[in-house]
Tab-separated table of C-alpha atoms in Angstrom:
chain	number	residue	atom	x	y	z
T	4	UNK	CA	55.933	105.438	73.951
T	5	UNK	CA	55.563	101.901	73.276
T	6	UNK	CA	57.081	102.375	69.832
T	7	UNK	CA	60.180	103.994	71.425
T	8	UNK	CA	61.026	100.777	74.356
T	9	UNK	CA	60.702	98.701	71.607
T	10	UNK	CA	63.005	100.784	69.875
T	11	UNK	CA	65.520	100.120	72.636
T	12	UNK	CA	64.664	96.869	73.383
T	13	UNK	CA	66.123	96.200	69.627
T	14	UNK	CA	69.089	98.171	69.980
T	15	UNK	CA	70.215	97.191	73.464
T	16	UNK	CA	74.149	97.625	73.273
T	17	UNK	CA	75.699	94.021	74.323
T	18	UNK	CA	79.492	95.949	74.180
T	19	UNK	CA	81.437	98.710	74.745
T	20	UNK	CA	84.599	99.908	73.029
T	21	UNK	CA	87.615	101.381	75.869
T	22	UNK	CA	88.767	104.183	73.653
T	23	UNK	CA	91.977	104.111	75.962
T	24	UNK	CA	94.547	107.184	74.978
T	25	UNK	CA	93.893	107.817	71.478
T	26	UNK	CA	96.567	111.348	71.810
T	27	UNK	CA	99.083	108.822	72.151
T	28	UNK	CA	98.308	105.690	70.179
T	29	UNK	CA	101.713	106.570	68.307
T	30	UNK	CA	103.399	106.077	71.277
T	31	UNK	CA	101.466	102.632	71.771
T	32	UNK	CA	104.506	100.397	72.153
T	33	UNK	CA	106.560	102.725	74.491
T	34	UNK	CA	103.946	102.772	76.694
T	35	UNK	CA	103.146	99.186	76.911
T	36	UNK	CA	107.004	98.362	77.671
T	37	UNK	CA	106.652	101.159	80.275
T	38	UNK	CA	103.420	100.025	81.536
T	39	UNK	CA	104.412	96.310	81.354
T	40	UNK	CA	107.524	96.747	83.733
T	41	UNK	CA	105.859	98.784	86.679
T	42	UNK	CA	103.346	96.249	86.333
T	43	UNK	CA	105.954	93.381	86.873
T	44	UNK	CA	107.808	95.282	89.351
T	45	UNK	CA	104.892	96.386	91.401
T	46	UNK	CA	103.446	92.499	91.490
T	47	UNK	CA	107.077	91.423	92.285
T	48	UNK	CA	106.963	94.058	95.272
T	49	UNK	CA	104.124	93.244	96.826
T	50	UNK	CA	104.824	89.543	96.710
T	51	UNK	CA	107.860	89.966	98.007
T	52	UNK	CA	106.382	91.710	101.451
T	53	UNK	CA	103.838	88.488	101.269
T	54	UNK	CA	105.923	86.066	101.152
T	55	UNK	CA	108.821	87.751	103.800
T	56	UNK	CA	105.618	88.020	106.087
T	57	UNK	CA	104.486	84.433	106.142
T	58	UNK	CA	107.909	82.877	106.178
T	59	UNK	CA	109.576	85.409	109.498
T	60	UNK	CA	107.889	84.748	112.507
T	61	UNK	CA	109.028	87.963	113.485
T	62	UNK	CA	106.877	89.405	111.570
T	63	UNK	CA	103.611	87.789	112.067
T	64	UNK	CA	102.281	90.475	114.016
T	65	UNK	CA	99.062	92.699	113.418
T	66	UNK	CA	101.031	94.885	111.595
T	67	UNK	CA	102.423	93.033	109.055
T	68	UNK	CA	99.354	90.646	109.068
T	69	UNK	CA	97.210	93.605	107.550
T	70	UNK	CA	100.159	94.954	105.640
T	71	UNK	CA	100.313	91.687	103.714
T	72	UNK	CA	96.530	91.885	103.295
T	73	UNK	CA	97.198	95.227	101.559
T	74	UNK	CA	99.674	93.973	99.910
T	75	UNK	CA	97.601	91.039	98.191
T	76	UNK	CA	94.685	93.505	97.332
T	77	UNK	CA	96.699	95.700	95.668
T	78	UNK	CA	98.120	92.915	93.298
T	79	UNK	CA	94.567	91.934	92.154
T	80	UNK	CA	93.486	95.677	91.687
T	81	UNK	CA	96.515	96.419	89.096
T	82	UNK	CA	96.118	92.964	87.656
T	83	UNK	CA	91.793	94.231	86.917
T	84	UNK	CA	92.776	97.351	84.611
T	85	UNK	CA	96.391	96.651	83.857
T	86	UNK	CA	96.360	93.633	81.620
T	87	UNK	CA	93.498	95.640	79.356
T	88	UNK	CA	95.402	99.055	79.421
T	89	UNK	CA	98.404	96.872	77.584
T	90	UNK	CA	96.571	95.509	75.230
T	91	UNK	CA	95.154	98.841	74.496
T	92	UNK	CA	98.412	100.306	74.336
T	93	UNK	CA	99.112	97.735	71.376
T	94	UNK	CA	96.226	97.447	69.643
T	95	UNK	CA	94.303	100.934	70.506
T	96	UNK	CA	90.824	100.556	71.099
T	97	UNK	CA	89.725	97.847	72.725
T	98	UNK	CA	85.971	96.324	72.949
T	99	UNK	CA	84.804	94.428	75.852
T	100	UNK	CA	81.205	92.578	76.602
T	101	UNK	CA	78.720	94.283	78.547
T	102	UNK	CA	79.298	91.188	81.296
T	103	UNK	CA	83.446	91.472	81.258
T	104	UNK	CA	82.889	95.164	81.815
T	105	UNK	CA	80.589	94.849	84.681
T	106	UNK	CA	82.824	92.268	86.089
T	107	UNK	CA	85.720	94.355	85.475
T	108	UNK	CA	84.114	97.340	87.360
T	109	UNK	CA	83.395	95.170	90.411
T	110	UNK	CA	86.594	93.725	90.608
T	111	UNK	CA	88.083	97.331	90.600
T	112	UNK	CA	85.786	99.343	93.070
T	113	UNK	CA	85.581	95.337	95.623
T	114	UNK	CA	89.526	95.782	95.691
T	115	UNK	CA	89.560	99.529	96.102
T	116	UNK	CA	87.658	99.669	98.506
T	117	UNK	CA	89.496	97.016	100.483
T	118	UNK	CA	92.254	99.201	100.353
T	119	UNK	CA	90.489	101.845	101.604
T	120	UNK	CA	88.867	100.375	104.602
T	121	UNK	CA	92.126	98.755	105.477
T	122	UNK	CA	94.494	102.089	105.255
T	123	UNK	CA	91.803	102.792	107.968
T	124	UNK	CA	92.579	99.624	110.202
T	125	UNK	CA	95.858	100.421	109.521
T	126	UNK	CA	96.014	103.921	110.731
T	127	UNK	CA	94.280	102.095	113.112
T	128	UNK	CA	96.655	99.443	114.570
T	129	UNK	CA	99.439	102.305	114.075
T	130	UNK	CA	97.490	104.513	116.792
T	131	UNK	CA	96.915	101.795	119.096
T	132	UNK	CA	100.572	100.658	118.837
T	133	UNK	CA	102.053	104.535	119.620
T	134	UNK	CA	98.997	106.247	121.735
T	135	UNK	CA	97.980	102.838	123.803
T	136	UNK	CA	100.659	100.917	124.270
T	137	UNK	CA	100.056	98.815	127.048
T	138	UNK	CA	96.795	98.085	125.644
T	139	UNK	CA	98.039	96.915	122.573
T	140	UNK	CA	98.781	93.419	122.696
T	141	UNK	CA	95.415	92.692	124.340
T	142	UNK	CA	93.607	94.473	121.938
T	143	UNK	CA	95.533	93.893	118.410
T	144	UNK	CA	96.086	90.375	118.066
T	145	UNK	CA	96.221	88.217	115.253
T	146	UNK	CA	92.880	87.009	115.739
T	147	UNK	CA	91.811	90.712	115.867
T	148	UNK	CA	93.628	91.590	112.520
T	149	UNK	CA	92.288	88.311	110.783
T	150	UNK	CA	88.750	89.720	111.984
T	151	UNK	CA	89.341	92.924	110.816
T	152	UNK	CA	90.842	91.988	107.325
T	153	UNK	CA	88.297	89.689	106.692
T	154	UNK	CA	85.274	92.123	107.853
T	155	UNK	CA	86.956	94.878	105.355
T	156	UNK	CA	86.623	92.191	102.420
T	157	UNK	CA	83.049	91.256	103.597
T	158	UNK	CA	82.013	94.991	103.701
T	159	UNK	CA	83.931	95.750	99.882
T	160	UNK	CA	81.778	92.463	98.716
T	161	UNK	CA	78.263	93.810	99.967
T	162	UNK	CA	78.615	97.201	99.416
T	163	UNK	CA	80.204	96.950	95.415
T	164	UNK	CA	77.706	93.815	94.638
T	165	UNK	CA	75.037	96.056	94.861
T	166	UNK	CA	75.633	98.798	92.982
T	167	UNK	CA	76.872	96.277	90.367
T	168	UNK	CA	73.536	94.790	90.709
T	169	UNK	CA	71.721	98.179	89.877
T	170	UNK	CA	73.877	99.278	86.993
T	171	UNK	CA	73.201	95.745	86.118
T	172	UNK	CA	69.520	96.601	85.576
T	173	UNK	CA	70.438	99.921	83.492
T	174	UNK	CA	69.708	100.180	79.998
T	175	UNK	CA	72.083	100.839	77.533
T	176	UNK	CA	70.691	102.080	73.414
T	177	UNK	CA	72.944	105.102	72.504
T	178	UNK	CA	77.188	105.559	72.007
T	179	UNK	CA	79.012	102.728	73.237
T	180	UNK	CA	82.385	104.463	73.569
T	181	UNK	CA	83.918	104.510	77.157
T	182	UNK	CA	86.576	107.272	76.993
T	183	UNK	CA	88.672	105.249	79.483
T	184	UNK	CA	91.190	102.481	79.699
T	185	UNK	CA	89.358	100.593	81.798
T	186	UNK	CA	85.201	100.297	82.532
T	187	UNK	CA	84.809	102.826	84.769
T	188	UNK	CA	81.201	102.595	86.349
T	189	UNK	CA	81.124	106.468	86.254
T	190	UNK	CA	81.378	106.760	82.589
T	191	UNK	CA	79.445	103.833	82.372
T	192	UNK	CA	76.609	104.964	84.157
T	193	UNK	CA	76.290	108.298	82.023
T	194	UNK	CA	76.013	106.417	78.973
T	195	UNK	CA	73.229	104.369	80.011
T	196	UNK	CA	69.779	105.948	78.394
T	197	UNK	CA	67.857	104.704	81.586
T	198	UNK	CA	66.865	106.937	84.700
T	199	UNK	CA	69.955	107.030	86.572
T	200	UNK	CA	69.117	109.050	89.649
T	201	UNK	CA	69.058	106.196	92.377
T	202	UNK	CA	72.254	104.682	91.059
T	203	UNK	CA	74.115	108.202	91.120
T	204	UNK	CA	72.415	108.343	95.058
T	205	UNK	CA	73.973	104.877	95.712
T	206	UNK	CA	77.416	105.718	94.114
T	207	UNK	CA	77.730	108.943	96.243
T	208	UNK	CA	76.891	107.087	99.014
T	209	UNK	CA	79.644	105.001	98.719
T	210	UNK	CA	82.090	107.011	98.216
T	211	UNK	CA	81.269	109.012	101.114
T	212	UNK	CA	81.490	105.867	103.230
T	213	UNK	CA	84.251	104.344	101.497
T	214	UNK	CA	86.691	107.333	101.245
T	215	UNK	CA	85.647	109.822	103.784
T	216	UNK	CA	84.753	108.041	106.556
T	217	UNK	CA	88.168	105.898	105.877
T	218	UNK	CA	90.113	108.912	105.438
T	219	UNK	CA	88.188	110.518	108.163
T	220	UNK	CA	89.183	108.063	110.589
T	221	UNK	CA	92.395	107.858	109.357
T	222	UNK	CA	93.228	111.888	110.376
T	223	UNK	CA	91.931	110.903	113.112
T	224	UNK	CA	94.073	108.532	114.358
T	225	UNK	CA	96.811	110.295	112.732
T	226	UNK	CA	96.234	113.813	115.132
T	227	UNK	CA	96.009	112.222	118.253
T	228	UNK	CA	99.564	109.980	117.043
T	229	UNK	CA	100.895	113.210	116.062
T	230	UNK	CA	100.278	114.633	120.016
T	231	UNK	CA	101.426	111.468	121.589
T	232	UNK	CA	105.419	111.934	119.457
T	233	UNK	CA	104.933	115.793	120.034
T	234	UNK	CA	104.600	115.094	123.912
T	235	UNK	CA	107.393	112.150	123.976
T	236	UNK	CA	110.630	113.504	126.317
T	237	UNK	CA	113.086	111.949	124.318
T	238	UNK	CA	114.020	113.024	120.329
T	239	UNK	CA	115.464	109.938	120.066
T	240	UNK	CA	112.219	108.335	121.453
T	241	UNK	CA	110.077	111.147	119.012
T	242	UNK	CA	111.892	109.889	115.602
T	243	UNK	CA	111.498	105.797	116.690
T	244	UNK	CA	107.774	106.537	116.822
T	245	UNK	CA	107.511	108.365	113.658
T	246	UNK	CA	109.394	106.169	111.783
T	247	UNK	CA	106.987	103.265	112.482
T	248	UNK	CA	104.272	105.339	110.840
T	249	UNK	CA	105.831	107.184	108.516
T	250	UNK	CA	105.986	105.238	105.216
T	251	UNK	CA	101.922	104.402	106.280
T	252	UNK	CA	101.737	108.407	105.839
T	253	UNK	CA	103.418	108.539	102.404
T	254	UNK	CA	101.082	105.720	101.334
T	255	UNK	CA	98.201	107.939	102.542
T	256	UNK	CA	98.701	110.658	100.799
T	257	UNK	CA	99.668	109.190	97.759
T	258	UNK	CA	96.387	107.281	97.998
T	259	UNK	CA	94.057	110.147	99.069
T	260	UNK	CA	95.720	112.698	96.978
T	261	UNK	CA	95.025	110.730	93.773
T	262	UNK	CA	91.443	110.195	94.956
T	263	UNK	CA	90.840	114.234	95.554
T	264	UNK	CA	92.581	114.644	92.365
T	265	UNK	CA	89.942	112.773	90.483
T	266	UNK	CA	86.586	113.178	92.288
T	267	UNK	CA	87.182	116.840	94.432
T	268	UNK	CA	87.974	119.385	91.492
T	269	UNK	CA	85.450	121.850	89.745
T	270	UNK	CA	83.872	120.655	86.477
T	271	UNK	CA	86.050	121.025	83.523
T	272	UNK	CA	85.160	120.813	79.672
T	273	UNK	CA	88.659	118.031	79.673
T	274	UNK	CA	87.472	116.191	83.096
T	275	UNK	CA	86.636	113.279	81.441
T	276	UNK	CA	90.541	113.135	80.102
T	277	UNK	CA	92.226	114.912	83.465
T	278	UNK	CA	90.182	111.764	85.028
T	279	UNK	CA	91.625	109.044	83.182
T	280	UNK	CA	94.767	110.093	83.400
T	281	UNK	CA	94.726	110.408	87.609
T	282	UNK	CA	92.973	107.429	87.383
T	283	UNK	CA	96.596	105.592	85.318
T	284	UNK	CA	98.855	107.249	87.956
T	285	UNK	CA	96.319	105.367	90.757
T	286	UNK	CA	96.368	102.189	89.583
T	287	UNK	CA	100.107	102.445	88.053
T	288	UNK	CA	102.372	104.560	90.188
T	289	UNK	CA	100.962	104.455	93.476
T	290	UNK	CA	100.894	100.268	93.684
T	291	UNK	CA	104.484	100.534	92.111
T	292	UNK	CA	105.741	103.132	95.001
T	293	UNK	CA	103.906	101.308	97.786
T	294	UNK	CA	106.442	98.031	98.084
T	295	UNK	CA	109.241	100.519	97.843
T	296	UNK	CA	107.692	102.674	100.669
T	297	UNK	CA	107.439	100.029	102.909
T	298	UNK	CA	110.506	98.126	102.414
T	299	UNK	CA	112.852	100.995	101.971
T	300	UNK	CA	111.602	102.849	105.432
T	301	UNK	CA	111.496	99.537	107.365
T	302	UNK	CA	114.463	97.967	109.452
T	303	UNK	CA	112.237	95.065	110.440
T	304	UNK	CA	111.338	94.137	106.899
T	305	UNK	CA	115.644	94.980	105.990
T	306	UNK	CA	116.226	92.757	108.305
T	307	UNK	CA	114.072	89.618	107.430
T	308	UNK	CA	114.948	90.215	103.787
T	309	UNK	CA	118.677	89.661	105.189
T	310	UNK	CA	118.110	86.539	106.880
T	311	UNK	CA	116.086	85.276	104.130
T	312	UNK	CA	118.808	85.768	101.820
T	313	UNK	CA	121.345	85.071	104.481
T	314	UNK	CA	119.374	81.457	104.550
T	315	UNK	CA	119.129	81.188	100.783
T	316	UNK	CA	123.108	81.204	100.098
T	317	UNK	CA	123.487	78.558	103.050
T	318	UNK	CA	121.487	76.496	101.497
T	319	UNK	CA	122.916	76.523	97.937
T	320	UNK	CA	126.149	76.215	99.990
T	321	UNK	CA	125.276	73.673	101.578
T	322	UNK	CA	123.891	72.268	98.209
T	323	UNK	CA	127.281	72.455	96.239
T	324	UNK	CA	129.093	71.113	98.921
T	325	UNK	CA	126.957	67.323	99.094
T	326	UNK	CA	127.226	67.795	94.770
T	327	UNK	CA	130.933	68.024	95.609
T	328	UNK	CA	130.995	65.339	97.840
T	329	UNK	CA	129.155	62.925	96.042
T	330	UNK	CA	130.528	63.877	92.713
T	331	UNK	CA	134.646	62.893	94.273
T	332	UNK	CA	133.030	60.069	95.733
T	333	UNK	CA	131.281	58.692	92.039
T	334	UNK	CA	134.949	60.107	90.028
T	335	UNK	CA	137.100	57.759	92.728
């Protein structure tokens, strides 16, 4: 016995390889270009709803307070695994250090599960908005939704920092191969040649709190919003209600579904690959579709991007006219 931890004490593994998509290597440089504009136009997206947030008053509410919270969570989650995944795509396999990977998983699961917890405050704010009106303002303010973003950020931290911390302690003497594009703690975990029961515990533990209670609250909020538009007297009153919500529900399910896809489906002899490949259209398509979503379905956020615009041709109006001016006045 002895013999043997020494053993594995020598051959501790200090790196792992992301094996990436090896059935497409060929394909490498399509998929970067590919990869590398969703990438640009998803960051581009979401900065976009940032910035328009913070520079309209009109739209420093609750609302958009959180929604710009999302927002800058989901531009550090794809900027975790999508910056590896292109070099992958270029180079094919990819090796990382044993502390980049670990740091790599915790910045992916601390940002996830932001998102998470705040699609919940967001359902949230939505139901508070439609079913409780007149309680509203005195309950959702921006204090409140500074509070709440910041307590969703504090929970992610805690939570993810110690599971980190336990993998952490894992030991790792066999394959070093992740069959991923990015370090998944999942894979991770089964290649570790420790006893991994308490860390499998934890990690089911947080996904039940971080995706089912979130999602449970969520239809929550959603069903009793649902009855309120169902019981409204007016159509015209029924479709202003739903459209406030509405691009929040295509987020959800885009979200959610992606999540079943992975972690609710029978065992398969190809689950490893069906996995990585839910996992690209999570952390590709749905932060690419999300800025769309919400500015496409959105008159208030139409009409900010207007006036922005609307004040960025004054100004370079405004601009060439003085260049004019002072240019006749230097030619005389």
């Amino acid at each position: 016995m002895e013999i043997n931890m020494e053993v594995r004490n020598e051959t501790t593994i200090q790196e792992f390889i992301l094996e990436g998509f090896p059935a497409i290597q060929y394909l490498g440089n399509i998929f970067f270009l590919m990869h590398l504009l969703a990438y640009l136009a998803s960051i581009t997206g979401n900065m976009v709803i940032i910035i328009i947030t913070w520079a309209d008053h009109r739209l420093q509410t609750p609302m958009y307070i959180l929604l710009s919270t999302f927002s800058f969570s989901e531009c550090c989650f794809i900027t975790t695994v999508i910056p590896k995944l292109l070099s992958i795509f270029l180079s094919g396999r990819q090796t990382i250090s044993f502390t980049s990977c670990l740091t790599q998983a915790f910045s992916f699961l601390f940002f996830g599960s932001i998102i998470f917890f705040l699609m919940a405050v967001m359902s949230l704010d939505r139901y508070l908005a439609i079913c409780k009106p007149l309680h509203y303002p005195a309950v959702m303010n921006l204090r409140v939704s500074f509070l709440l973003a910041f307590f969703c950020n504090a929970l992610s931290f805690i939570l993810i920092t110690g599971l980190v911390l336990k993998v952490s302690q894992l030991s790792f003497c066999g394959p070093n191969v992740i069959s991923h594009f990015f370090c998944d703690l999942g894979f991770l975990i089964h290649l570790s040649c420790s006893d991994t029961g308490s860390v499998e515990i934890y990690v089911l533990f947080l996904a039940l709190l971080v995706i089912l209670i979130s999602l449970i609250l969520t239809i929550i909020a959603y069903s009793n919003i649902v009855v309120t538009i169902v019981r409204l007297p007016s159509a015209k009153e029924r479709q202003k209600a739903f459209s406030t919500c509405s691009s929040h529900l295509i987020v959800l399910s885009l979200m959610y579904g992606s999540c079943v896809f992975i972690y609710v489906k029978p065992k398969q002899t190809n689950r490893l690959d069906s996995n990585r490949e839910a996992a690209l259209v999570n952390t590709v398509v749905t932060p690419l579709l999300n800025p769309v979503i919400y500015t496409l379905r959105n008159k208030q956020v139409h009409q900010a991007l207007r006036d922005a615009l609307s004040r960025v041709r004054l100004q370079k109006q405004s601009f060439g006219g003085k260049y004019k001016f002072v240019f006749q006045e230097d030619y005389q």
